[in-house]
PDB file of C-alpha atoms in Angstrom:
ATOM      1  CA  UNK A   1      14.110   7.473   7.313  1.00 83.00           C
ATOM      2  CA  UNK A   2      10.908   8.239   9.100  1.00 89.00           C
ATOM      3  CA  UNK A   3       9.043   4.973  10.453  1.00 93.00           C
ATOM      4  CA  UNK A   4       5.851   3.404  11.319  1.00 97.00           C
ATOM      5  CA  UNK A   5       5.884   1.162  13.655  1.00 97.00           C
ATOM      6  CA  UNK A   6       3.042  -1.095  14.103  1.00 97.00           C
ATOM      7  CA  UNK A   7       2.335  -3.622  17.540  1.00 92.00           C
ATOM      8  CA  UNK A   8       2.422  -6.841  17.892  1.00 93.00           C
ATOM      9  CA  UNK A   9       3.401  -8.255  14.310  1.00 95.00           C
ATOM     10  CA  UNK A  10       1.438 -10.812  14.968  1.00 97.00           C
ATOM     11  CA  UNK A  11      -1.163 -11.631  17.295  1.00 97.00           C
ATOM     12  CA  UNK A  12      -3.891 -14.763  17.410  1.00 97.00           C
ATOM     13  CA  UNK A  13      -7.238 -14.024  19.014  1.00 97.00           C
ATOM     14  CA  UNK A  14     -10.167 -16.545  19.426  1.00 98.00           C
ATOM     15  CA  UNK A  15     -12.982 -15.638  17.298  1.00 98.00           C
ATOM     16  CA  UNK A  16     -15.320 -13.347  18.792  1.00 97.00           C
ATOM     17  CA  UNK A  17     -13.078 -11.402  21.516  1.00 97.00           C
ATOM     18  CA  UNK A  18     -11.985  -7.835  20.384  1.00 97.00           C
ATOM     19  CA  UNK A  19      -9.011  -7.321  19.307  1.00 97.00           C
ATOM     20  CA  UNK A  20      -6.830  -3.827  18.946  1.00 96.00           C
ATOM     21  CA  UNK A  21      -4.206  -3.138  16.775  1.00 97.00           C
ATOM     22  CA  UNK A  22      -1.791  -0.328  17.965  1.00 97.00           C
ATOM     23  CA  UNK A  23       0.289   1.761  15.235  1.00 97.00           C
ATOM     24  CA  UNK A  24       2.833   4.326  15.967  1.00 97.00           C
ATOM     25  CA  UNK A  25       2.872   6.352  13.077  1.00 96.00           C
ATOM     26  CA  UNK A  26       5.497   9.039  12.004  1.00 95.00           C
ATOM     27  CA  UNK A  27       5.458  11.652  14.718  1.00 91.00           C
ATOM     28  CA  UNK A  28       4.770  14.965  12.799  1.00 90.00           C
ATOM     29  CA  UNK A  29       2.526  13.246  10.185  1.00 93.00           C
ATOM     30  CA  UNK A  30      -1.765  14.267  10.133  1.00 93.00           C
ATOM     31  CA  UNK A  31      -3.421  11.577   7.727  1.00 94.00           C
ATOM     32  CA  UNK A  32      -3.596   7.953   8.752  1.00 96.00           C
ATOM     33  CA  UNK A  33      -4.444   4.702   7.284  1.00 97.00           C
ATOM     34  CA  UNK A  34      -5.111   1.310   7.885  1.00 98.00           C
ATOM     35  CA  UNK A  35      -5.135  -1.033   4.973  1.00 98.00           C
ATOM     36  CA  UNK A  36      -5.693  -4.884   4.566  1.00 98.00           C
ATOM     37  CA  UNK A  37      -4.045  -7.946   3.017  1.00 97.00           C
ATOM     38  CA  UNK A  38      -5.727 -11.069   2.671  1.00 96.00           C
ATOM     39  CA  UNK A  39      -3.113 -14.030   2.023  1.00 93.00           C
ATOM     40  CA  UNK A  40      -2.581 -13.973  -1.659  1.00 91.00           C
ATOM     41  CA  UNK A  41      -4.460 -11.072  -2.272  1.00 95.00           C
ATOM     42  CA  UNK A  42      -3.558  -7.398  -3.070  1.00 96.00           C
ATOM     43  CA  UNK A  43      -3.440  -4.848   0.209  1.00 97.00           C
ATOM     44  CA  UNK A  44      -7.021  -2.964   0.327  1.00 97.00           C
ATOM     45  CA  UNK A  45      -7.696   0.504   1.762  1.00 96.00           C
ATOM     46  CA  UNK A  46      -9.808  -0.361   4.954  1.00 97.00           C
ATOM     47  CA  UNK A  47     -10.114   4.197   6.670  1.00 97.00           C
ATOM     48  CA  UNK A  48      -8.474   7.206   6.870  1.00 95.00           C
ATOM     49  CA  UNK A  49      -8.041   9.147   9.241  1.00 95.00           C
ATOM     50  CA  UNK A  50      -7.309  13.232  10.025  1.00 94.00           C
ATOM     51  CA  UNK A  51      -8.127  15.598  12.765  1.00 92.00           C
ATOM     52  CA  UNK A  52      -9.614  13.145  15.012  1.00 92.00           C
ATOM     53  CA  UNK A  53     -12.049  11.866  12.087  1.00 94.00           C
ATOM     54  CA  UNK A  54     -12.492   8.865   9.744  1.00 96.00           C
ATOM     55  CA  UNK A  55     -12.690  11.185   6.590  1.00 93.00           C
ATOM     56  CA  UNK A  56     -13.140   8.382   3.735  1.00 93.00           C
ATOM     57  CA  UNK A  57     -13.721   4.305   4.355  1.00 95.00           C
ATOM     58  CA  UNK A  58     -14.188   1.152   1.985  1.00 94.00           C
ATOM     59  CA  UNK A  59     -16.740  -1.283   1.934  1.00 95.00           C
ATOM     60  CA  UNK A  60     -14.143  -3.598   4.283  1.00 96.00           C
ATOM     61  CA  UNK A  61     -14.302  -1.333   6.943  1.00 97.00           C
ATOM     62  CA  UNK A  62     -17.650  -3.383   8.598  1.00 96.00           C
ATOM     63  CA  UNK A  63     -19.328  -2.240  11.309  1.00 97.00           C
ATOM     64  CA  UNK A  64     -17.102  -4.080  13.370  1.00 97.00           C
ATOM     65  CA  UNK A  65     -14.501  -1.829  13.208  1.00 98.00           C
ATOM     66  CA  UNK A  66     -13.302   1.297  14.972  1.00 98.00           C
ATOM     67  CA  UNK A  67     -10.585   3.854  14.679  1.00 98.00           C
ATOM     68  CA  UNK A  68      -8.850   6.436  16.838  1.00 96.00           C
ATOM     69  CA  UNK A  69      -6.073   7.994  18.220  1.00 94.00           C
ATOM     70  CA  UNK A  70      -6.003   9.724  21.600  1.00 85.00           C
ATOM     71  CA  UNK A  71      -4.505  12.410  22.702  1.00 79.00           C
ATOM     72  CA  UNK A  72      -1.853  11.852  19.721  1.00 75.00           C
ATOM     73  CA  UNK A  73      -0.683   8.685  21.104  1.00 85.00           C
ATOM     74  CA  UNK A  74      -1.423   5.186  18.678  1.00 94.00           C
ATOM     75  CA  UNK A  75      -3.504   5.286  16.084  1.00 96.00           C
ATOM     76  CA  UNK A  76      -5.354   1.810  16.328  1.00 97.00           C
ATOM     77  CA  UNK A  77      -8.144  -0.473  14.568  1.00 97.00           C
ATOM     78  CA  UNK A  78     -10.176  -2.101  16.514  1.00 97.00           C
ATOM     79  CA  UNK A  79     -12.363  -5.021  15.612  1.00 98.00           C
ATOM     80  CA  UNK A  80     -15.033  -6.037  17.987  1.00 98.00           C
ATOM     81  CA  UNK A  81     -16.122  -8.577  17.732  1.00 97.00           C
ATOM     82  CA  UNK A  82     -13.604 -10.679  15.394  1.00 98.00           C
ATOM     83  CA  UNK A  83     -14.720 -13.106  12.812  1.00 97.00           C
ATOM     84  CA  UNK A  84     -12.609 -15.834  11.354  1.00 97.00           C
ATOM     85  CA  UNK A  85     -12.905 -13.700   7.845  1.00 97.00           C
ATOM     86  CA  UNK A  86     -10.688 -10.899   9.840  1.00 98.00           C
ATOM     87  CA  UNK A  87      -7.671 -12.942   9.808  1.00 98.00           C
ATOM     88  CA  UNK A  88      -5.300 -10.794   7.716  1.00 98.00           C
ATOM     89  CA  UNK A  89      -2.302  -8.697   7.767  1.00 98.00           C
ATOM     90  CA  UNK A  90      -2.939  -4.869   8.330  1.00 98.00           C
ATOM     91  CA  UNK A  91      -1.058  -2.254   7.303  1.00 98.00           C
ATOM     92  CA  UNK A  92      -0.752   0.801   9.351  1.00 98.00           C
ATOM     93  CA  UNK A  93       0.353   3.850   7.048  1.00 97.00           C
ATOM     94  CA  UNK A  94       0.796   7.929   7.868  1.00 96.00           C
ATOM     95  CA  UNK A  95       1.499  10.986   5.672  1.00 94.00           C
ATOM     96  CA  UNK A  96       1.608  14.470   6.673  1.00 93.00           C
ATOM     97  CA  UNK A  97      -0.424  15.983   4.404  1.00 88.00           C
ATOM     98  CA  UNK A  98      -3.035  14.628   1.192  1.00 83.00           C
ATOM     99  CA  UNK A  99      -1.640  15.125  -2.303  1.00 78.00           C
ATOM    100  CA  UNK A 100       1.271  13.729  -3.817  1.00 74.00           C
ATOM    101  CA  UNK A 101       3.180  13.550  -0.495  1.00 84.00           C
ATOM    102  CA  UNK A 102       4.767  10.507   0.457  1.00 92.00           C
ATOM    103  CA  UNK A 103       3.076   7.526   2.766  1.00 95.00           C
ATOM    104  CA  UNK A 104       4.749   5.570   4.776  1.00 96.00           C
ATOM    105  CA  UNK A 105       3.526   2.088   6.018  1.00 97.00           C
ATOM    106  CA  UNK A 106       4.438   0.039   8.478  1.00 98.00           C
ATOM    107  CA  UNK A 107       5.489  -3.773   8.191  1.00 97.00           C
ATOM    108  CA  UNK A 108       1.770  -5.040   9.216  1.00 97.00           C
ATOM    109  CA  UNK A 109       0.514  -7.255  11.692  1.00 98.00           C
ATOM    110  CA  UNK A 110      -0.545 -10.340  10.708  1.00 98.00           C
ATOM    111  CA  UNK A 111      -3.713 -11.298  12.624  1.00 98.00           C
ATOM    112  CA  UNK A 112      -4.930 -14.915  12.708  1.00 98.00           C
ATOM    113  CA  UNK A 113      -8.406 -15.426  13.850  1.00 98.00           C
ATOM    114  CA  UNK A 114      -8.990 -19.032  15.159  1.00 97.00           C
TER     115      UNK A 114
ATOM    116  CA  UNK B   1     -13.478  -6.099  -9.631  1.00 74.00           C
ATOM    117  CA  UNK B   2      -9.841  -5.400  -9.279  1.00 84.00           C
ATOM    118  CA  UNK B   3      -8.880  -2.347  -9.986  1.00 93.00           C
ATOM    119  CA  UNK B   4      -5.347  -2.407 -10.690  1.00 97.00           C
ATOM    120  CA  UNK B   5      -3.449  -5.389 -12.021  1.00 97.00           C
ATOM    121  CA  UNK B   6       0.211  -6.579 -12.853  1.00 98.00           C
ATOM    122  CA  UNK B   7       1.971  -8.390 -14.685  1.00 97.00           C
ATOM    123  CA  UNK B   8       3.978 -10.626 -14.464  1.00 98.00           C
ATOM    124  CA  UNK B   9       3.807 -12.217 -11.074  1.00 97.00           C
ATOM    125  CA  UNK B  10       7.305 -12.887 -10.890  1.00 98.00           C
ATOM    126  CA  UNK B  11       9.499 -11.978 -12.673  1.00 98.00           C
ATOM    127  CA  UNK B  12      13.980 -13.266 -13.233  1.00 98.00           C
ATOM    128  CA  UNK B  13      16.784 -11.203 -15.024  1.00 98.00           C
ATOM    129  CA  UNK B  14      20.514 -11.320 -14.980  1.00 98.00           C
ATOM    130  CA  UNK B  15      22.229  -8.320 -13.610  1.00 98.00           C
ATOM    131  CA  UNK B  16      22.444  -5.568 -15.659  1.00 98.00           C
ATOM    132  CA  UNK B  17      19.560  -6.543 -17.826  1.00 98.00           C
ATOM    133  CA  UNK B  18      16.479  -3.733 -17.636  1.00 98.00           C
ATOM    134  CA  UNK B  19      13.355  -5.568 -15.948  1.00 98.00           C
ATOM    135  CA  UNK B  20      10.189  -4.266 -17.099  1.00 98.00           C
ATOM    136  CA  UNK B  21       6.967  -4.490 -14.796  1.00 98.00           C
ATOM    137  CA  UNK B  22       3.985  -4.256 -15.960  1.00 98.00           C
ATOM    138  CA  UNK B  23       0.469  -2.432 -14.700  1.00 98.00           C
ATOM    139  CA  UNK B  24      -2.886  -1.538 -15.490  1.00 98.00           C
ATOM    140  CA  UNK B  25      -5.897  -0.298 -14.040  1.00 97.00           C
ATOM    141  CA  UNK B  26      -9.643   0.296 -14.605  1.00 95.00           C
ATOM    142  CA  UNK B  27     -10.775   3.798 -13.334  1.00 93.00           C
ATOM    143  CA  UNK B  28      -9.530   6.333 -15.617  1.00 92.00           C
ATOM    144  CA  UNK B  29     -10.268   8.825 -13.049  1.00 91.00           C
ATOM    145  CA  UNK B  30      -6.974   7.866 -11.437  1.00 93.00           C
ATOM    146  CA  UNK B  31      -4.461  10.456 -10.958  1.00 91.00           C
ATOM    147  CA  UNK B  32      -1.574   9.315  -9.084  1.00 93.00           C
ATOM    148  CA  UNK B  33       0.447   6.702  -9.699  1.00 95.00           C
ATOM    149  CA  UNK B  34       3.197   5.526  -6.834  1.00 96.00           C
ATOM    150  CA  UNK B  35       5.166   2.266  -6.866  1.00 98.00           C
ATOM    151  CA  UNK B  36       6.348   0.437  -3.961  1.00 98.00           C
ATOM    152  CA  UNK B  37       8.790  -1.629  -3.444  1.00 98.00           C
ATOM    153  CA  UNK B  38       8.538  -4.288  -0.527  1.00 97.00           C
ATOM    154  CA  UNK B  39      11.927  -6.427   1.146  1.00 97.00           C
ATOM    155  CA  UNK B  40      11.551  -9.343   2.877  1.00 94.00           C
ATOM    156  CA  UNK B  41      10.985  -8.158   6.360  1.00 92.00           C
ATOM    157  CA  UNK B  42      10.663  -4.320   5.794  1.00 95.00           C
ATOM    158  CA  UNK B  43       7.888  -2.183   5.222  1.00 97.00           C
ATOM    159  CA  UNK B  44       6.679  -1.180   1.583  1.00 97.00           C
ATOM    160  CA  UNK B  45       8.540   2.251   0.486  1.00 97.00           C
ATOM    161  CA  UNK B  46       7.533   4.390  -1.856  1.00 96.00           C
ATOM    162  CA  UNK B  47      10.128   4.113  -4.905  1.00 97.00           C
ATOM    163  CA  UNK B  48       8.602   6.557  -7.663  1.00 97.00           C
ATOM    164  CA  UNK B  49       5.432   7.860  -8.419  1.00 95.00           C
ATOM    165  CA  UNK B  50       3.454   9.612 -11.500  1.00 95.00           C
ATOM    166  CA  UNK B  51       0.799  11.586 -12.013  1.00 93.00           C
ATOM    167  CA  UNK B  52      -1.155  11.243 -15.846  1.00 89.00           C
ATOM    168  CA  UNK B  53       0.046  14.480 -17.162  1.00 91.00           C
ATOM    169  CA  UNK B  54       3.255  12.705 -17.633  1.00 92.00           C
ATOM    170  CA  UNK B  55       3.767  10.283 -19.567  1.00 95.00           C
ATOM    171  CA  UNK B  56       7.350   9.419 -18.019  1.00 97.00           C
ATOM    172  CA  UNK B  57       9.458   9.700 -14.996  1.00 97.00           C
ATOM    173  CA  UNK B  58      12.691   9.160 -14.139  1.00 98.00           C
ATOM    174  CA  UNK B  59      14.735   8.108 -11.192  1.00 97.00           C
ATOM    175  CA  UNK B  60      18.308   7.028 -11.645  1.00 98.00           C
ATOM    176  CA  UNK B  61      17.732   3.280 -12.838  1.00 98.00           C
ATOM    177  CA  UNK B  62      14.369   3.506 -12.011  1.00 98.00           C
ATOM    178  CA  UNK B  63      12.036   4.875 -14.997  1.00 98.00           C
ATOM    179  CA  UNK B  64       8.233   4.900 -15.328  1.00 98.00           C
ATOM    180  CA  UNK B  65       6.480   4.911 -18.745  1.00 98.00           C
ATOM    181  CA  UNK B  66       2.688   5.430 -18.984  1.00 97.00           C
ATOM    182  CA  UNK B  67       0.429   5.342 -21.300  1.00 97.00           C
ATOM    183  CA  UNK B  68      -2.917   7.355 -20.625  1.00 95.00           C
ATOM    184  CA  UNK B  69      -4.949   5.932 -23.182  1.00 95.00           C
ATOM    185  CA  UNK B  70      -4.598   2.659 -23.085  1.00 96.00           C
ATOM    186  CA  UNK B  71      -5.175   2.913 -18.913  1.00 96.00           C
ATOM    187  CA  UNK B  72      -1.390   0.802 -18.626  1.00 97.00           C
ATOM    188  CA  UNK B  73       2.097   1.888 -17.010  1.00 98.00           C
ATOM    189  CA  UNK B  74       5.042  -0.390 -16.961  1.00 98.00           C
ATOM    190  CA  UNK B  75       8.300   0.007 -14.001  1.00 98.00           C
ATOM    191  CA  UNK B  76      12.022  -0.215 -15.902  1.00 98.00           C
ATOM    192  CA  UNK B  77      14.660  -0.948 -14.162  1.00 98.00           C
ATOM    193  CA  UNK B  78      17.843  -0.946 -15.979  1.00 98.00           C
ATOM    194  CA  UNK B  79      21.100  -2.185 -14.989  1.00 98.00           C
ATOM    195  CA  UNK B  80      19.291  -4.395 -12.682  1.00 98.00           C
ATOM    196  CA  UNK B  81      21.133  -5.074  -9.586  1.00 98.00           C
ATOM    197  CA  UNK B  82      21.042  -8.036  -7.197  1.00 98.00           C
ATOM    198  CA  UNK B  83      19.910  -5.561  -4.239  1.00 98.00           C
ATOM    199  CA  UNK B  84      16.896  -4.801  -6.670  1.00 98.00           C
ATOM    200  CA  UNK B  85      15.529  -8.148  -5.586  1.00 98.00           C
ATOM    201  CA  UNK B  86      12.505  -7.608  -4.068  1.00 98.00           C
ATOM    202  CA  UNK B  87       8.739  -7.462  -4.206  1.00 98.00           C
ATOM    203  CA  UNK B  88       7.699  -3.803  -6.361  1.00 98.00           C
ATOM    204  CA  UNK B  89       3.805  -3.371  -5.965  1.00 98.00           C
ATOM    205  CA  UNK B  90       1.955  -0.695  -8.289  1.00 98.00           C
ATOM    206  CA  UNK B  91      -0.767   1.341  -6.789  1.00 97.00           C
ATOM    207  CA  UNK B  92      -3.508   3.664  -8.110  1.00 95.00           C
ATOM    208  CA  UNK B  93      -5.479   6.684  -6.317  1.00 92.00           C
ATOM    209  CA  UNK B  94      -8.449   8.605  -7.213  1.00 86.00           C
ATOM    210  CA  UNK B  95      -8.933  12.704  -7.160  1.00 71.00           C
ATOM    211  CA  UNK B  96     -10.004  12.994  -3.646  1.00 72.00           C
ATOM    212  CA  UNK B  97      -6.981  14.309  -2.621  1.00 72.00           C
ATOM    213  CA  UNK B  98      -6.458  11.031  -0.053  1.00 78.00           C
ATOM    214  CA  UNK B  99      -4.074   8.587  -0.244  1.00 80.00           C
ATOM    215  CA  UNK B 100      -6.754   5.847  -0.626  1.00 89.00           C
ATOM    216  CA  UNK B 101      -4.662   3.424  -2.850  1.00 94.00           C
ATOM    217  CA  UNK B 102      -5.856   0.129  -4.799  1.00 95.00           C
ATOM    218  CA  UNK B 103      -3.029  -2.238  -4.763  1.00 97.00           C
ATOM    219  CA  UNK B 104      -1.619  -4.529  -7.295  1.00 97.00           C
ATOM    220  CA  UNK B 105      -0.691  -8.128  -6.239  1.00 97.00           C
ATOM    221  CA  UNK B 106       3.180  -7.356  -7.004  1.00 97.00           C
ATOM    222  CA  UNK B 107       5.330  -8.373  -8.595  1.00 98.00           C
ATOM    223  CA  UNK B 108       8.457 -10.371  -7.330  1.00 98.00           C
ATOM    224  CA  UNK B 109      11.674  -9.273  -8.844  1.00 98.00           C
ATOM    225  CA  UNK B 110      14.799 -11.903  -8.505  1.00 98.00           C
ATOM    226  CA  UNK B 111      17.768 -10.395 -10.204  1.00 98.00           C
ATOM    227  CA  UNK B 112      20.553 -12.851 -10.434  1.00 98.00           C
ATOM    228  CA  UNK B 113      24.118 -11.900 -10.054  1.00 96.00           C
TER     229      UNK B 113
END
């Protein structure tokens, strides 16, 4: 079936560089997401994104943060600079349209923060 | 304040026996109701999904029953089967028309043959 692929699955970063997460999400899909899991915690809705916008985000989406996707290519988060409370594994996830339609996530990246 | 929880956090049955997975949430302004279902390694997939003006759905083995009122929904899977095995997460969304989901913990399924 259709995939997401996310890059790197995992990927340590000293605290306080920038680090960018890259997602390849299905290729005819509009809406994209990126969502987080803290270790032992549920997976939170960080953005979306459509048309080149963030549309909706959640209180975890600090300042920090950044989204885009060029020219159709990856869709990627960006946190700059990191903090050791970023270390978590994101979920990249795409649908082609809102409503009941199906999303598809990728398997995450785990990002440790040290 | 979480907004959607489950029960119970693991969870063992014998194959063929019907698991039953539990979930609740707060918001009753939730209208869409998918589960997912997460193997080691893989990605979480969407398995089935409800919307409140049901108050079941079906899917082969795979049945959800929810109750409105009482702001629950349980997962049951009859005829459980080793390959069921895996981690089944329910999620909630509101009636902005995005697929902003709150996320259960999940619950991990071991079916044993």
């Amino acid at each position: 079936g259709p995939k997401v692929l996310q890059i790197p699955s995992h990927q340590i970063i000293d605290m306080g560089q920038m680090v960018t997460l890259n997602c390849d999400p299905v290729s005819n899909h509009l809406y994209f997401y990126w969502y987080k899991q803290i270790l032992g915690q549920q997976m939170e809705f960080l953005v979306n994104f459509y048309n080149g916008k963030v549309m909706e985000k959640s209180k975890l989406f600090k300042d920090q943060f950044s989204v885009e996707r060029p020219d159709g290519s990856y869709f990627t988060l960006k946190i700059q600079p990191t903090a050791l409370e970023d270390s978590a594994v994101y979920f990249c996830a795409s649908s082609l349209a809102k409503g009941d339609t199906e999303v598809f996530f990728g398997k995450g990246t785990r990002l440790t923060v040290v | 304040q979480q907004q959607v929880r489950q029960s119970p956090q693991s969870l063992t049955v014998w194959e063929g026996e019907t698991a039953i997975l539990n979930c609740s949430y707060e918001d009753s302004t939730f209208d869409y109701f998918p589960w997912y279902r997460l193997f080691p390694g893989e990605s979480p997939a969407l398995l089935i999904a409800i919307r409140p003006v049901s108050n079941k759905k079906e899917d082969g083995r795979f049945t959800i029953f929810f109750n409105k009122r009482e702001k629950k929904l349980s997962l049951h899977i009859t005829d459980s089967q080793p390959g069921d095995s895996a981690t089944y997460f329910c999620a909630a969304s509101g009636d902005t028309g995005y697929q902003n989901f709150y996320f259960g913990k999940g619950t991990s399924l071991t079916v044993i043959p």
